[in-house]
Amino acid sequence: MGLRCVPYVNKFWTLTASIAVALCAGVTYSFPIWSSVLKDTYALSQEQLQLIASTANVGGYSSIISGLVYDLLAKHKKVGPRVVLLIGSVANAAGYLGLWAAIQGLFQAQLWHLAALAALAANGGTWSDTTAMATNVRNFPSSRGSVVGVLKASVGLSGSLFAMCYAGAFKPDKHSFLLFLAFAPVLVSLVALPLINTCTFVQRSELEAGQHVFTTEGRFIFSFQTLSTLAVYLIIGATLSSLYPLSRLARLIVLAGAGLLLLPLLLIPVGSGGLVAQQAEVCYSHLSNYDPDSEAEEEEEEEEEEAGHRLHNPAQVPLLAGAADEPAPGAVVVRPAFGQGMAAAPTTPAGPIPDLSPWECLQSFSFWLLFGVLVIGMGSGLALLNNLAQVVKALSGTGSEATPVLVSLFSVSNCAGRMLLGYLPERRLHAKGTPRLFFLPAVSACMAVTCLCLAFARMALLFPLAAAAGFSFGGLWSLFPAYVSEIFGLRRFAANYSLMQLAPALGSFGLAMGLAGHFYEHALAKHGTLGNTCVGQDCFRPTFLILAVLGGVATAAALLLCQREQGLYKHHARELHTYDEEVLREETRVPTRSV
């Protein structure tokens, strides 16, 4: 019998648990908070510190292994995602515990030891992110933009959330904070573990419009609203902590307030049918490629669901299917979601949706265009974030208390970019047929202009520019997973998504470390300053000027990608418009029945 007797967990409970996991998956964004103690303990130069930071980014964004493992275990819908999440928890704990031990002096670490431990710690977040992202994109294929926006916003917000944890419970003890980073994400993952599973069939609550507190779309909107409220609270709390000398008790109260604002997320599954997923009785015979024999084979292989009541793997269904027979009277008809196939008029010529393996992606020019845009755009954001403490010292001349505020501001703006550019393109695509790719050149241009302004910025201007950089950085994180699923297909989404994450890793190593570190050390030597701190606008000006030029190149590449893929999006938009109308009609007209 095995796991056949274990029911599937409601996919909305999986979404809630995944948000909690994602809120801990971006702890590497807190690097500027504790990096100074690492630099002082081992007397590191700025180039050496950036080597550690960039190696951590490489570890955090090198998720191809986690993606391959996830796809390898994809048929084990209950166990597979949990195994991947558990591996991430072990890596996170081992990495941060090692860094804490090295700073405490429990062993004398070499530079490569520190870099390897930082990469291991960051890689733990990658396994968690892959689990949350791939599981929920499969669970909600017709709302992939909203799914990506919610989860990526949570990852972006994690830096600010952990910055508040430091300010409220640990400041100025950075050693204990590093120990906290080792155990807090692991504890959250262990609590979320039983709730994570892939549930690809249609639940009754997804079809029963008007009978619950939330519709499916309403749950996503509620998630955005809750995260937005938390984001505003976090930046206000960080600003107050920086401007006014709050007592430890006051900082703890502010931190407790952030915890209370997380509680509404528990309302996401309310009215969705309880903890156990309740499958709706649906008819798939209207799909031209419906094959009851293949359904029986899948049941025999996986021993999980009744034949005739499964939702096909969305990556296996053509983008535009031919005309099909009418379903049986009284049955609930599930129209395929975006990327799952739609019945189309015979006069509409179209090929199947792309379904590329990682190797085929590497041979695609569109892949390299998107990869290049992400290398430059995300690398520029990381060049600011990883060097934020040093940028503050260069512009202010002191170890300003503004660094935690700027980290929170970047993180909150990062979250805002992920939410807005996850939700808005999705709505525009459904309502107006606007290709999602149209937003990519605008975000790339915004990052380029921000870098140009940073090259000539003074301390006061650093605050709005950090917000602009965070917004653009977050927007890219929210857009590219949806691009990967739409341009290259859903069947191998986890592996392709993980492969694309090598772009920010390369951007971090080449731009945040190589470029920024080189010019910083050059300016330091030119000033002839004792110590390892450079003061002056010229410490980072050449770096940001070069990043601004590269941003212009990225914008041009994004425009070319839009031109290449606009035909694919025309077919998608037509299908989505039909899907929305037909699903709304079926939800309000046809009763639902449980299996």
Coordinates of C-alpha atoms in Angstrom, one line a residue:
M1 CA 0.0 0.0 0.0
G2 CA 2.8 2.5 1.0
L3 CA 2.1 6.1 0.4
R4 CA -1.1 5.4 -1.5
C5 CA -3.0 5.4 1.8
V6 CA -1.6 8.9 2.6
P7 CA -3.9 11.6 1.3
Y8 CA -2.6 14.6 -0.6
V9 CA -2.3 17.8 1.4
N10 CA -4.5 20.7 0.2
K11 CA -2.5 22.7 -2.3
F12 CA -3.4 26.0 -0.5
W13 CA -1.8 24.6 2.7
T14 CA 1.2 23.8 0.6
L15 CA 1.3 27.3 -0.7
T16 CA 1.1 28.7 2.9
A17 CA 4.0 26.4 4.0
S18 CA 6.0 27.4 0.9
I19 CA 5.7 31.1 1.8
A20 CA 7.1 30.4 5.2
V21 CA 10.0 28.4 3.6
A22 CA 10.6 31.2 1.1
L23 CA 10.7 33.8 3.9
C24 CA 13.8 32.0 5.2
A25 CA 15.3 31.1 1.8
G26 CA 17.0 34.6 1.3
V27 CA 19.0 34.8 4.5
T28 CA 22.1 35.4 2.3
Y29 CA 20.8 39.0 1.8
S30 CA 21.7 39.6 5.4
F31 CA 25.4 39.2 4.5
P32 CA 26.2 43.0 4.9
I33 CA 25.0 42.8 8.5
W34 CA 27.6 40.2 9.7
S35 CA 30.3 40.5 7.0
S36 CA 32.2 43.2 9.0
V37 CA 32.9 40.8 11.9
L38 CA 34.2 38.3 9.4
K39 CA 36.4 40.9 7.8
D40 CA 37.8 42.1 11.1
T41 CA 38.4 38.7 12.6
Y42 CA 40.5 37.5 9.7
A43 CA 41.8 41.0 8.6
L44 CA 40.4 40.5 5.1
S45 CA 40.8 42.9 2.3
Q46 CA 37.8 44.2 0.4
E47 CA 38.7 41.9 -2.5
Q48 CA 38.9 38.9 -0.2
L49 CA 35.6 39.8 1.4
Q50 CA 33.9 40.1 -2.0
L51 CA 35.4 36.7 -3.0
I52 CA 33.6 35.2 0.0
A53 CA 30.4 37.1 -0.9
S54 CA 30.5 36.1 -4.5
T55 CA 31.3 32.5 -3.7
A56 CA 28.2 32.5 -1.5
N57 CA 26.2 34.0 -4.4
V58 CA 27.5 31.3 -6.7
G59 CA 26.5 28.6 -4.1
G60 CA 23.1 30.3 -3.6
Y61 CA 22.3 30.5 -7.3
S62 CA 24.0 27.3 -8.5
S63 CA 20.8 25.3 -8.2
I64 CA 21.1 23.0 -11.2
I65 CA 21.7 20.0 -8.9
S66 CA 18.7 20.8 -6.8
G67 CA 16.6 21.2 -9.9
L68 CA 17.8 17.9 -11.4
V69 CA 17.1 16.1 -8.1
Y70 CA 13.7 17.6 -7.9
D71 CA 12.8 16.5 -11.5
L72 CA 14.3 13.1 -10.8
L73 CA 11.9 12.7 -7.8
A74 CA 9.0 14.5 -9.6
K75 CA 6.8 11.3 -9.9
H76 CA 7.0 11.0 -6.1
K77 CA 4.7 13.8 -5.5
K78 CA 4.5 13.5 -1.7
V79 CA 8.0 12.5 -0.8
G80 CA 10.0 14.1 -3.6
P81 CA 9.6 17.8 -2.6
R82 CA 10.2 17.0 1.1
V83 CA 13.5 15.2 0.4
V84 CA 14.7 18.3 -1.6
L85 CA 13.7 20.6 1.2
L86 CA 15.4 18.5 3.8
I87 CA 18.7 18.5 1.9
G88 CA 18.5 22.3 1.9
S89 CA 18.0 22.4 5.6
V90 CA 21.1 20.3 6.3
A91 CA 23.2 22.5 4.0
N92 CA 22.0 25.7 5.6
A93 CA 22.8 24.5 9.1
A94 CA 26.2 23.0 8.2
G95 CA 27.3 26.2 6.4
Y96 CA 26.3 28.8 9.0
L97 CA 27.5 26.6 11.9
G98 CA 30.9 26.4 10.2
L99 CA 31.1 30.1 9.7
W100 CA 30.1 30.7 13.4
A101 CA 32.7 28.3 14.6
A102 CA 35.4 30.0 12.4
I103 CA 34.5 33.4 13.8
Q104 CA 34.4 32.1 17.3
G105 CA 37.9 30.8 16.9
L106 CA 37.0 27.1 17.3
F107 CA 39.3 26.5 14.4
Q108 CA 41.6 28.6 12.3
A109 CA 40.0 28.9 8.8
Q110 CA 41.8 29.7 5.6
L111 CA 40.2 32.0 3.0
W112 CA 39.0 29.0 1.0
H113 CA 37.4 27.5 4.1
L114 CA 35.3 30.6 4.6
A115 CA 34.3 30.8 1.0
A116 CA 33.3 27.2 0.9
L117 CA 31.2 27.5 4.1
A118 CA 29.5 30.6 2.8
A119 CA 28.7 28.8 -0.5
L120 CA 27.3 25.8 1.4
A121 CA 25.1 28.0 3.6
A122 CA 23.7 29.9 0.7
N123 CA 23.2 26.7 -1.3
G124 CA 20.8 25.5 1.4
G125 CA 18.4 28.3 0.5
T126 CA 18.6 27.2 -3.1
W127 CA 17.2 23.8 -2.4
S128 CA 14.4 25.4 -0.4
D129 CA 13.6 27.9 -3.1
T130 CA 13.6 25.2 -5.8
T131 CA 11.1 23.1 -3.7
A132 CA 8.8 26.0 -3.1
M133 CA 8.9 27.4 -6.6
A134 CA 8.7 24.1 -8.7
T135 CA 6.0 22.6 -6.4
N136 CA 3.6 25.6 -6.5
V137 CA 4.1 26.3 -10.2
R138 CA 3.0 22.7 -10.9
N139 CA 0.1 23.1 -8.4
F140 CA -1.1 26.3 -10.0
P141 CA -0.1 26.3 -13.7
S142 CA -2.7 28.8 -14.7
S143 CA -1.6 31.3 -12.1
R144 CA 2.2 30.9 -12.4
G145 CA 2.8 34.6 -12.5
S146 CA 1.0 35.1 -9.2
V147 CA 2.7 32.1 -7.7
V148 CA 6.2 33.3 -8.7
G149 CA 5.4 36.8 -7.5
V150 CA 4.2 35.7 -4.0
L151 CA 7.1 33.3 -3.4
K152 CA 9.8 35.5 -4.9
A153 CA 8.5 38.4 -2.9
S154 CA 8.8 36.3 0.3
V155 CA 12.4 35.4 -0.6
G156 CA 13.2 39.1 -1.2
L157 CA 11.6 40.1 2.1
S158 CA 13.6 37.6 4.1
G159 CA 16.6 39.9 4.1
S160 CA 14.7 42.7 5.8
L161 CA 12.9 40.2 8.1
F162 CA 16.2 38.8 9.4
A163 CA 17.7 42.3 9.6
M164 CA 14.9 43.2 12.0
C165 CA 15.6 40.0 13.9
Y166 CA 19.1 41.2 14.3
A167 CA 18.1 44.7 15.4
G168 CA 15.4 43.4 17.8
A169 CA 17.0 40.4 19.4
F170 CA 20.8 40.3 18.8
K171 CA 22.3 43.8 18.1
P172 CA 25.2 44.3 18.4
D173 CA 26.1 40.6 18.9
K174 CA 26.7 39.4 15.4
H175 CA 28.2 36.1 16.5
S176 CA 24.9 35.0 18.1
F177 CA 23.0 36.3 15.0
L178 CA 25.1 34.0 12.8
L179 CA 24.2 31.1 15.0
F180 CA 20.5 32.1 14.7
L181 CA 20.9 32.0 10.9
A182 CA 22.0 28.4 11.2
F183 CA 18.9 27.1 13.1
A184 CA 15.9 29.4 12.3
P185 CA 15.5 28.4 8.6
V186 CA 15.9 24.7 9.6
L187 CA 13.2 24.9 12.2
V188 CA 10.8 26.6 9.8
S189 CA 11.5 24.0 7.1
L190 CA 10.9 21.1 9.5
V191 CA 7.5 22.5 10.6
A192 CA 6.5 23.1 6.9
L193 CA 7.8 19.7 5.7
P194 CA 4.6 17.6 6.2
L195 CA 2.6 20.2 4.3
I196 CA 4.7 20.3 1.1
N197 CA 3.5 18.1 -1.8
T198 CA 2.7 18.3 -5.5
C199 CA -1.1 18.2 -6.0
T200 CA -1.7 18.6 -9.7
F201 CA -5.4 17.5 -9.8
V202 CA -8.2 20.1 -9.6
Q203 CA -9.6 20.6 -6.1
R204 CA -13.2 21.2 -5.5
S205 CA -12.6 24.6 -3.9
E206 CA -10.9 25.8 -7.1
L207 CA -14.2 25.3 -9.0
E208 CA -16.7 26.4 -6.3
A209 CA -16.7 30.1 -7.0
G210 CA -18.6 32.3 -4.5
Q211 CA -19.0 29.5 -1.9
H212 CA -15.8 30.3 0.0
V213 CA -14.2 33.3 1.7
F214 CA -11.6 33.4 -1.1
T215 CA -11.5 32.4 -4.7
T216 CA -8.1 31.1 -5.9
E217 CA -7.2 34.5 -7.3
G218 CA -8.4 36.1 -4.1
R219 CA -6.0 34.0 -2.0
F220 CA -3.1 35.3 -4.1
I221 CA -4.2 38.9 -3.8
F222 CA -4.6 38.4 0.0
S223 CA -1.0 37.0 0.1
F224 CA 0.3 40.1 -1.8
Q225 CA -1.6 42.4 0.6
T226 CA -0.2 40.6 3.7
L227 CA 3.4 40.7 2.4
S228 CA 3.0 44.4 1.4
T229 CA 1.8 45.3 4.9
L230 CA 4.7 43.4 6.4
A231 CA 7.2 45.1 4.0
V232 CA 6.0 48.6 5.0
Y233 CA 6.2 47.7 8.7
L234 CA 9.7 46.4 8.3
I235 CA 11.1 49.5 6.6
I236 CA 9.4 51.8 9.1
G237 CA 10.8 49.7 12.0
A238 CA 14.3 49.7 10.5
T239 CA 14.2 53.4 10.0
L240 CA 13.1 54.1 13.5
S241 CA 15.8 51.8 14.9
S242 CA 18.4 53.7 13.0
L243 CA 17.3 57.3 13.7
Y244 CA 16.4 56.8 17.4
P245 CA 18.3 54.9 20.1
L246 CA 15.5 52.4 21.0
S247 CA 15.9 50.4 24.1
R248 CA 16.2 46.6 23.8
L249 CA 12.7 46.1 25.0
A250 CA 11.4 48.5 22.4
R251 CA 13.3 46.7 19.7
L252 CA 11.8 43.4 20.9
I253 CA 8.3 44.9 20.7
V254 CA 8.9 46.0 17.2
L255 CA 10.1 42.5 16.3
A256 CA 7.0 41.0 17.9
G257 CA 4.9 43.2 15.8
A258 CA 6.5 41.8 12.7
G259 CA 5.7 38.3 13.9
L260 CA 2.0 39.2 14.4
L261 CA 1.8 40.6 10.9
L262 CA 2.9 37.1 9.6
L263 CA -0.1 35.4 11.2
P264 CA -2.7 36.5 8.6
L265 CA -0.9 34.2 6.1
L266 CA -2.5 31.3 8.0
L267 CA -5.8 32.5 6.6
I268 CA -4.8 31.6 3.0
P269 CA -6.2 28.0 3.2
V270 CA -9.4 29.0 5.0
G271 CA -12.5 27.7 3.1
S272 CA -10.4 25.5 0.8
G273 CA -11.7 22.2 2.0
G274 CA -9.6 21.4 5.0
L275 CA -6.1 20.0 5.3
V276 CA -6.7 17.1 2.9
A277 CA -7.1 17.9 -0.8
Q278 CA -10.6 17.1 -2.1
Q279 CA -10.5 16.2 -5.8
A280 CA -13.2 17.5 -8.0
E281 CA -15.0 15.2 -10.5
V282 CA -14.0 16.5 -13.9
C283 CA -14.2 15.5 -17.5
Y284 CA -11.1 15.6 -19.7
S285 CA -12.6 13.9 -22.8
H286 CA -13.0 17.2 -24.5
L287 CA -9.2 17.4 -24.9
S288 CA -8.2 16.1 -28.3
N289 CA -5.2 14.2 -26.9
Y290 CA -7.2 12.6 -24.0
D291 CA -6.2 8.9 -23.8
P292 CA -8.0 6.8 -21.1
D293 CA -5.4 4.0 -21.6
S294 CA -2.6 6.3 -20.7
E295 CA -4.5 7.5 -17.7
A296 CA -4.7 3.8 -16.5
E297 CA -1.0 3.3 -17.1
E298 CA -0.2 6.4 -15.0
E299 CA -2.4 5.1 -12.2
E300 CA -0.7 1.7 -12.3
E301 CA 2.8 3.3 -12.2
E302 CA 2.2 5.8 -9.4
E303 CA -0.7 4.1 -7.6
E304 CA -2.0 7.5 -6.5
E305 CA -5.2 8.6 -8.2
E306 CA -8.3 7.2 -10.0
A307 CA -8.1 6.9 -13.8
G308 CA -10.1 9.5 -15.7
H309 CA -10.0 12.0 -12.9
R310 CA -6.4 13.3 -13.2
L311 CA -5.2 16.5 -14.7
H312 CA -2.5 15.8 -17.3
N313 CA 1.0 17.0 -16.8
P314 CA 0.6 20.5 -18.2
A315 CA 3.9 20.1 -20.1
Q316 CA 2.5 17.1 -22.0
V317 CA -0.4 18.9 -23.6
P318 CA 0.0 20.8 -26.8
L319 CA -0.4 24.6 -26.6
L320 CA -3.2 24.5 -29.2
A321 CA -5.2 21.3 -29.5
G322 CA -7.6 20.6 -32.3
A323 CA -11.4 20.7 -32.0
A324 CA -12.7 18.0 -29.7
D325 CA -15.9 16.3 -28.7
E326 CA -18.3 17.7 -26.2
P327 CA -18.1 16.4 -22.6
A328 CA -20.7 14.3 -21.1
P329 CA -23.7 16.2 -19.7
G330 CA -23.5 17.2 -16.1
A331 CA -19.8 16.7 -15.7
V332 CA -17.5 19.5 -14.5
V333 CA -15.4 20.5 -17.4
V334 CA -11.9 21.7 -16.6
R335 CA -10.5 23.9 -19.3
P336 CA -6.8 23.6 -19.5
A337 CA -4.8 26.5 -18.0
F338 CA -2.1 28.6 -19.6
G339 CA 0.4 26.2 -21.2
Q340 CA -1.9 23.2 -20.7
G341 CA -3.6 23.2 -24.1
M342 CA -6.8 24.8 -25.4
A343 CA -9.2 23.7 -28.1
A344 CA -8.7 26.0 -31.0
A345 CA -10.4 26.6 -34.3
P346 CA -9.1 24.5 -37.1
T347 CA -8.2 27.6 -39.0
T348 CA -5.7 28.7 -36.4
P349 CA -2.3 27.2 -37.2
A350 CA 0.1 26.8 -34.3
G351 CA 2.7 24.4 -33.1
P352 CA 3.0 22.9 -29.7
I353 CA 4.4 24.8 -26.7
P354 CA 8.2 24.5 -26.5
D355 CA 9.4 21.6 -24.3
L356 CA 13.1 21.9 -24.0
S357 CA 15.6 20.0 -21.9
P358 CA 18.5 21.8 -20.2
W359 CA 20.8 20.7 -23.0
E360 CA 18.4 22.0 -25.6
C361 CA 18.1 25.3 -23.7
L362 CA 21.8 25.8 -24.0
Q363 CA 21.5 25.5 -27.8
S364 CA 18.7 28.2 -27.9
F365 CA 19.6 31.8 -28.7
S366 CA 16.6 33.0 -26.7
F367 CA 18.1 31.2 -23.6
W368 CA 21.4 33.1 -24.0
L369 CA 19.6 36.5 -24.5
L370 CA 17.7 36.0 -21.3
F371 CA 20.7 34.7 -19.5
G372 CA 22.8 37.7 -20.5
V373 CA 20.1 40.1 -19.4
L374 CA 20.0 38.4 -16.0
V375 CA 23.8 38.3 -15.6
I376 CA 24.0 42.1 -16.0
G377 CA 20.8 43.1 -14.2
M378 CA 21.1 40.9 -11.2
G379 CA 24.9 41.3 -11.1
S380 CA 24.4 45.0 -10.9
G381 CA 22.0 44.6 -8.0
L382 CA 24.4 42.3 -6.2
A383 CA 27.3 44.7 -6.8
L384 CA 25.4 47.2 -4.7
L385 CA 24.1 44.8 -2.1
N386 CA 27.3 42.9 -1.4
N387 CA 29.3 46.2 -1.1
L388 CA 26.6 48.2 0.7
A389 CA 28.5 48.5 4.0
Q390 CA 31.6 49.7 2.1
V391 CA 29.6 52.1 -0.1
V392 CA 28.2 53.7 3.0
K393 CA 31.7 54.1 4.5
A394 CA 33.0 55.5 1.2
L395 CA 30.2 58.1 1.0
S396 CA 29.9 59.0 4.7
G397 CA 33.5 58.5 5.8
T398 CA 32.3 56.6 8.9
G399 CA 30.9 53.3 9.9
S400 CA 27.4 54.7 9.6
E401 CA 24.3 53.1 11.3
A402 CA 22.6 53.5 7.9
T403 CA 23.7 50.1 6.6
P404 CA 20.9 48.1 8.3
V405 CA 18.4 50.6 7.1
L406 CA 19.7 50.4 3.5
V407 CA 19.7 46.6 3.7
S408 CA 16.0 46.7 4.8
L409 CA 15.2 49.3 2.2
F410 CA 16.8 47.2 -0.6
S411 CA 15.0 44.1 0.7
V412 CA 11.6 45.7 1.0
S413 CA 12.0 47.2 -2.5
N414 CA 13.2 43.9 -3.7
C415 CA 10.0 42.4 -2.3
A416 CA 7.8 45.1 -3.9
G417 CA 9.4 44.5 -7.3
R418 CA 8.8 40.8 -7.0
M419 CA 5.2 41.3 -6.1
L420 CA 4.3 43.9 -8.6
L421 CA 6.2 42.3 -11.5
G422 CA 4.7 38.9 -10.6
Y423 CA 1.1 40.1 -10.4
L424 CA 0.9 42.9 -13.0
P425 CA 2.2 41.0 -16.0
E426 CA 0.0 38.1 -15.1
R427 CA -3.1 40.3 -15.0
R428 CA -2.1 42.2 -18.2
L429 CA -1.5 38.9 -20.0
H430 CA -4.9 37.5 -19.0
A431 CA -6.9 40.7 -19.5
K432 CA -5.2 42.4 -22.5
G433 CA -2.9 39.8 -24.0
T434 CA 0.2 41.9 -23.2
P435 CA 3.2 39.7 -23.5
R436 CA 5.0 39.3 -20.2
L437 CA 8.3 39.8 -22.0
F438 CA 7.4 43.5 -22.6
F439 CA 8.3 44.2 -19.0
L440 CA 11.8 43.0 -19.2
P441 CA 13.4 45.9 -21.2
A442 CA 11.7 48.4 -18.8
V443 CA 13.2 46.7 -15.7
S444 CA 16.7 46.5 -17.4
A445 CA 16.6 50.2 -18.3
C446 CA 15.6 51.1 -14.7
M447 CA 18.6 49.2 -13.4
A448 CA 20.9 50.9 -15.9
V449 CA 19.7 54.4 -14.9
T450 CA 20.1 53.5 -11.2
C451 CA 23.7 52.5 -11.7
L452 CA 24.4 55.7 -13.6
C453 CA 23.0 57.8 -10.7
L454 CA 24.9 55.7 -8.2
A455 CA 28.2 56.7 -9.9
F456 CA 27.6 60.3 -8.9
A457 CA 25.5 59.8 -5.7
R458 CA 26.1 61.3 -2.3
M459 CA 25.0 59.8 0.9
A460 CA 21.5 61.3 1.0
L461 CA 20.7 60.0 -2.5
L462 CA 21.8 56.5 -1.7
F463 CA 18.5 55.8 0.0
P464 CA 16.2 56.2 -3.0
L465 CA 18.8 54.6 -5.3
A466 CA 19.0 51.6 -3.1
A467 CA 15.2 51.3 -3.3
A468 CA 15.3 51.6 -7.1
A469 CA 18.1 49.0 -7.4
G470 CA 16.2 46.6 -5.0
F471 CA 13.0 47.1 -7.0
S472 CA 14.7 46.3 -10.4
F473 CA 16.6 43.4 -8.9
G474 CA 13.4 41.9 -7.4
G475 CA 11.5 42.5 -10.6
L476 CA 14.0 40.4 -12.6
W477 CA 13.7 37.6 -10.0
S478 CA 9.9 37.6 -10.4
L479 CA 9.9 37.7 -14.2
F480 CA 12.4 35.1 -15.2
P481 CA 10.9 32.0 -13.7
A482 CA 7.6 32.7 -15.7
Y483 CA 9.7 33.3 -18.8
V484 CA 11.5 29.9 -18.4
S485 CA 8.2 28.1 -18.0
E486 CA 6.6 29.8 -21.0
I487 CA 9.4 29.9 -23.5
F488 CA 11.1 26.5 -22.6
G489 CA 8.1 24.5 -21.2
L490 CA 7.0 23.1 -17.9
R491 CA 8.0 19.4 -18.1
R492 CA 11.6 20.2 -17.1
F493 CA 10.9 23.4 -15.3
A494 CA 12.8 22.7 -12.2
A495 CA 16.1 21.9 -14.1
N496 CA 15.7 24.8 -16.5
Y497 CA 14.8 27.2 -13.8
S498 CA 17.9 26.1 -11.8
L499 CA 20.1 26.4 -14.9
M500 CA 19.0 30.0 -15.4
Q501 CA 19.9 30.8 -11.8
L502 CA 23.5 30.4 -12.8
A503 CA 23.1 33.9 -14.4
P504 CA 23.0 35.8 -11.0
A505 CA 25.9 33.6 -9.8
L506 CA 28.0 34.6 -12.7
G507 CA 26.9 38.2 -12.3
S508 CA 27.9 38.2 -8.7
F509 CA 31.3 36.7 -9.4
G510 CA 32.2 38.9 -12.4
L511 CA 30.6 42.2 -11.4
A512 CA 30.0 42.3 -7.6
M513 CA 33.4 40.8 -6.9
G514 CA 35.7 41.1 -9.9
L515 CA 34.7 44.5 -11.1
A516 CA 33.8 46.2 -7.9
G517 CA 36.6 44.7 -5.9
H518 CA 39.3 45.6 -8.5
F519 CA 38.3 49.3 -8.7
Y520 CA 37.9 49.6 -4.9
E521 CA 41.4 48.3 -4.3
H522 CA 42.8 50.5 -7.0
A523 CA 41.1 53.6 -5.5
L524 CA 42.4 52.5 -2.0
A525 CA 46.0 52.3 -3.3
K526 CA 45.6 55.6 -5.1
H527 CA 44.5 57.3 -1.9
G528 CA 47.4 55.8 0.1
T529 CA 45.1 55.3 3.1
L530 CA 46.2 53.2 5.9
G531 CA 43.9 50.2 6.7
N532 CA 41.5 48.5 4.3
T533 CA 38.7 51.1 4.0
C534 CA 38.4 53.5 1.0
V535 CA 36.7 56.8 1.5
G536 CA 35.5 59.0 -1.4
Q537 CA 33.1 58.9 -4.4
D538 CA 35.8 57.5 -6.7
C539 CA 35.9 54.2 -4.7
F540 CA 32.9 52.9 -6.6
R541 CA 32.3 55.4 -9.4
P542 CA 34.1 53.5 -12.2
T543 CA 32.2 50.3 -11.2
F544 CA 28.8 51.9 -11.5
L545 CA 29.6 53.7 -14.7
I546 CA 30.6 50.4 -16.3
L547 CA 27.5 48.7 -14.9
A548 CA 25.4 51.5 -16.4
V549 CA 26.9 50.9 -19.9
L550 CA 26.3 47.1 -19.5
G551 CA 22.7 47.9 -18.4
G552 CA 22.2 49.6 -21.8
V553 CA 23.4 46.4 -23.5
A554 CA 21.1 44.3 -21.4
T555 CA 18.1 46.6 -22.4
A556 CA 18.9 46.1 -26.1
A557 CA 19.1 42.3 -25.6
A558 CA 15.8 42.3 -23.8
L559 CA 14.2 44.1 -26.7
L560 CA 15.6 41.6 -29.1
L561 CA 14.2 38.8 -27.0
C562 CA 10.8 40.4 -27.1
Q563 CA 10.9 40.6 -30.9
R564 CA 11.9 36.9 -31.2
E565 CA 9.2 35.5 -28.9
Q566 CA 6.3 37.8 -29.6
G567 CA 4.7 35.1 -31.9
L568 CA 4.6 32.6 -29.0
Y569 CA 2.9 35.1 -26.7
K570 CA 0.2 35.9 -29.3
H571 CA -1.0 32.3 -29.2
H572 CA -0.8 32.3 -25.3
A573 CA -2.8 35.5 -25.1
R574 CA -5.6 34.0 -27.3
E575 CA -5.7 30.9 -25.2
L576 CA -5.8 32.8 -21.9
H577 CA -8.7 35.0 -23.0
T578 CA -10.7 31.9 -23.9
Y579 CA -9.7 30.1 -20.7
D580 CA -10.8 32.9 -18.4
E581 CA -14.2 33.2 -20.1
E582 CA -15.0 29.5 -20.2
V583 CA -13.8 28.8 -16.7
L584 CA -15.9 31.6 -15.2
R585 CA -18.9 30.3 -17.2
E586 CA -18.4 26.7 -16.0
E587 CA -17.8 27.8 -12.4
T588 CA -21.1 29.7 -12.2
R589 CA -23.2 27.3 -14.3
V590 CA -22.1 23.7 -13.6
P591 CA -22.4 22.1 -10.1
T592 CA -19.4 20.3 -8.7
R593 CA -19.3 16.8 -7.2
S594 CA -16.7 15.2 -5.0
V595 CA -15.0 12.0 -6.1

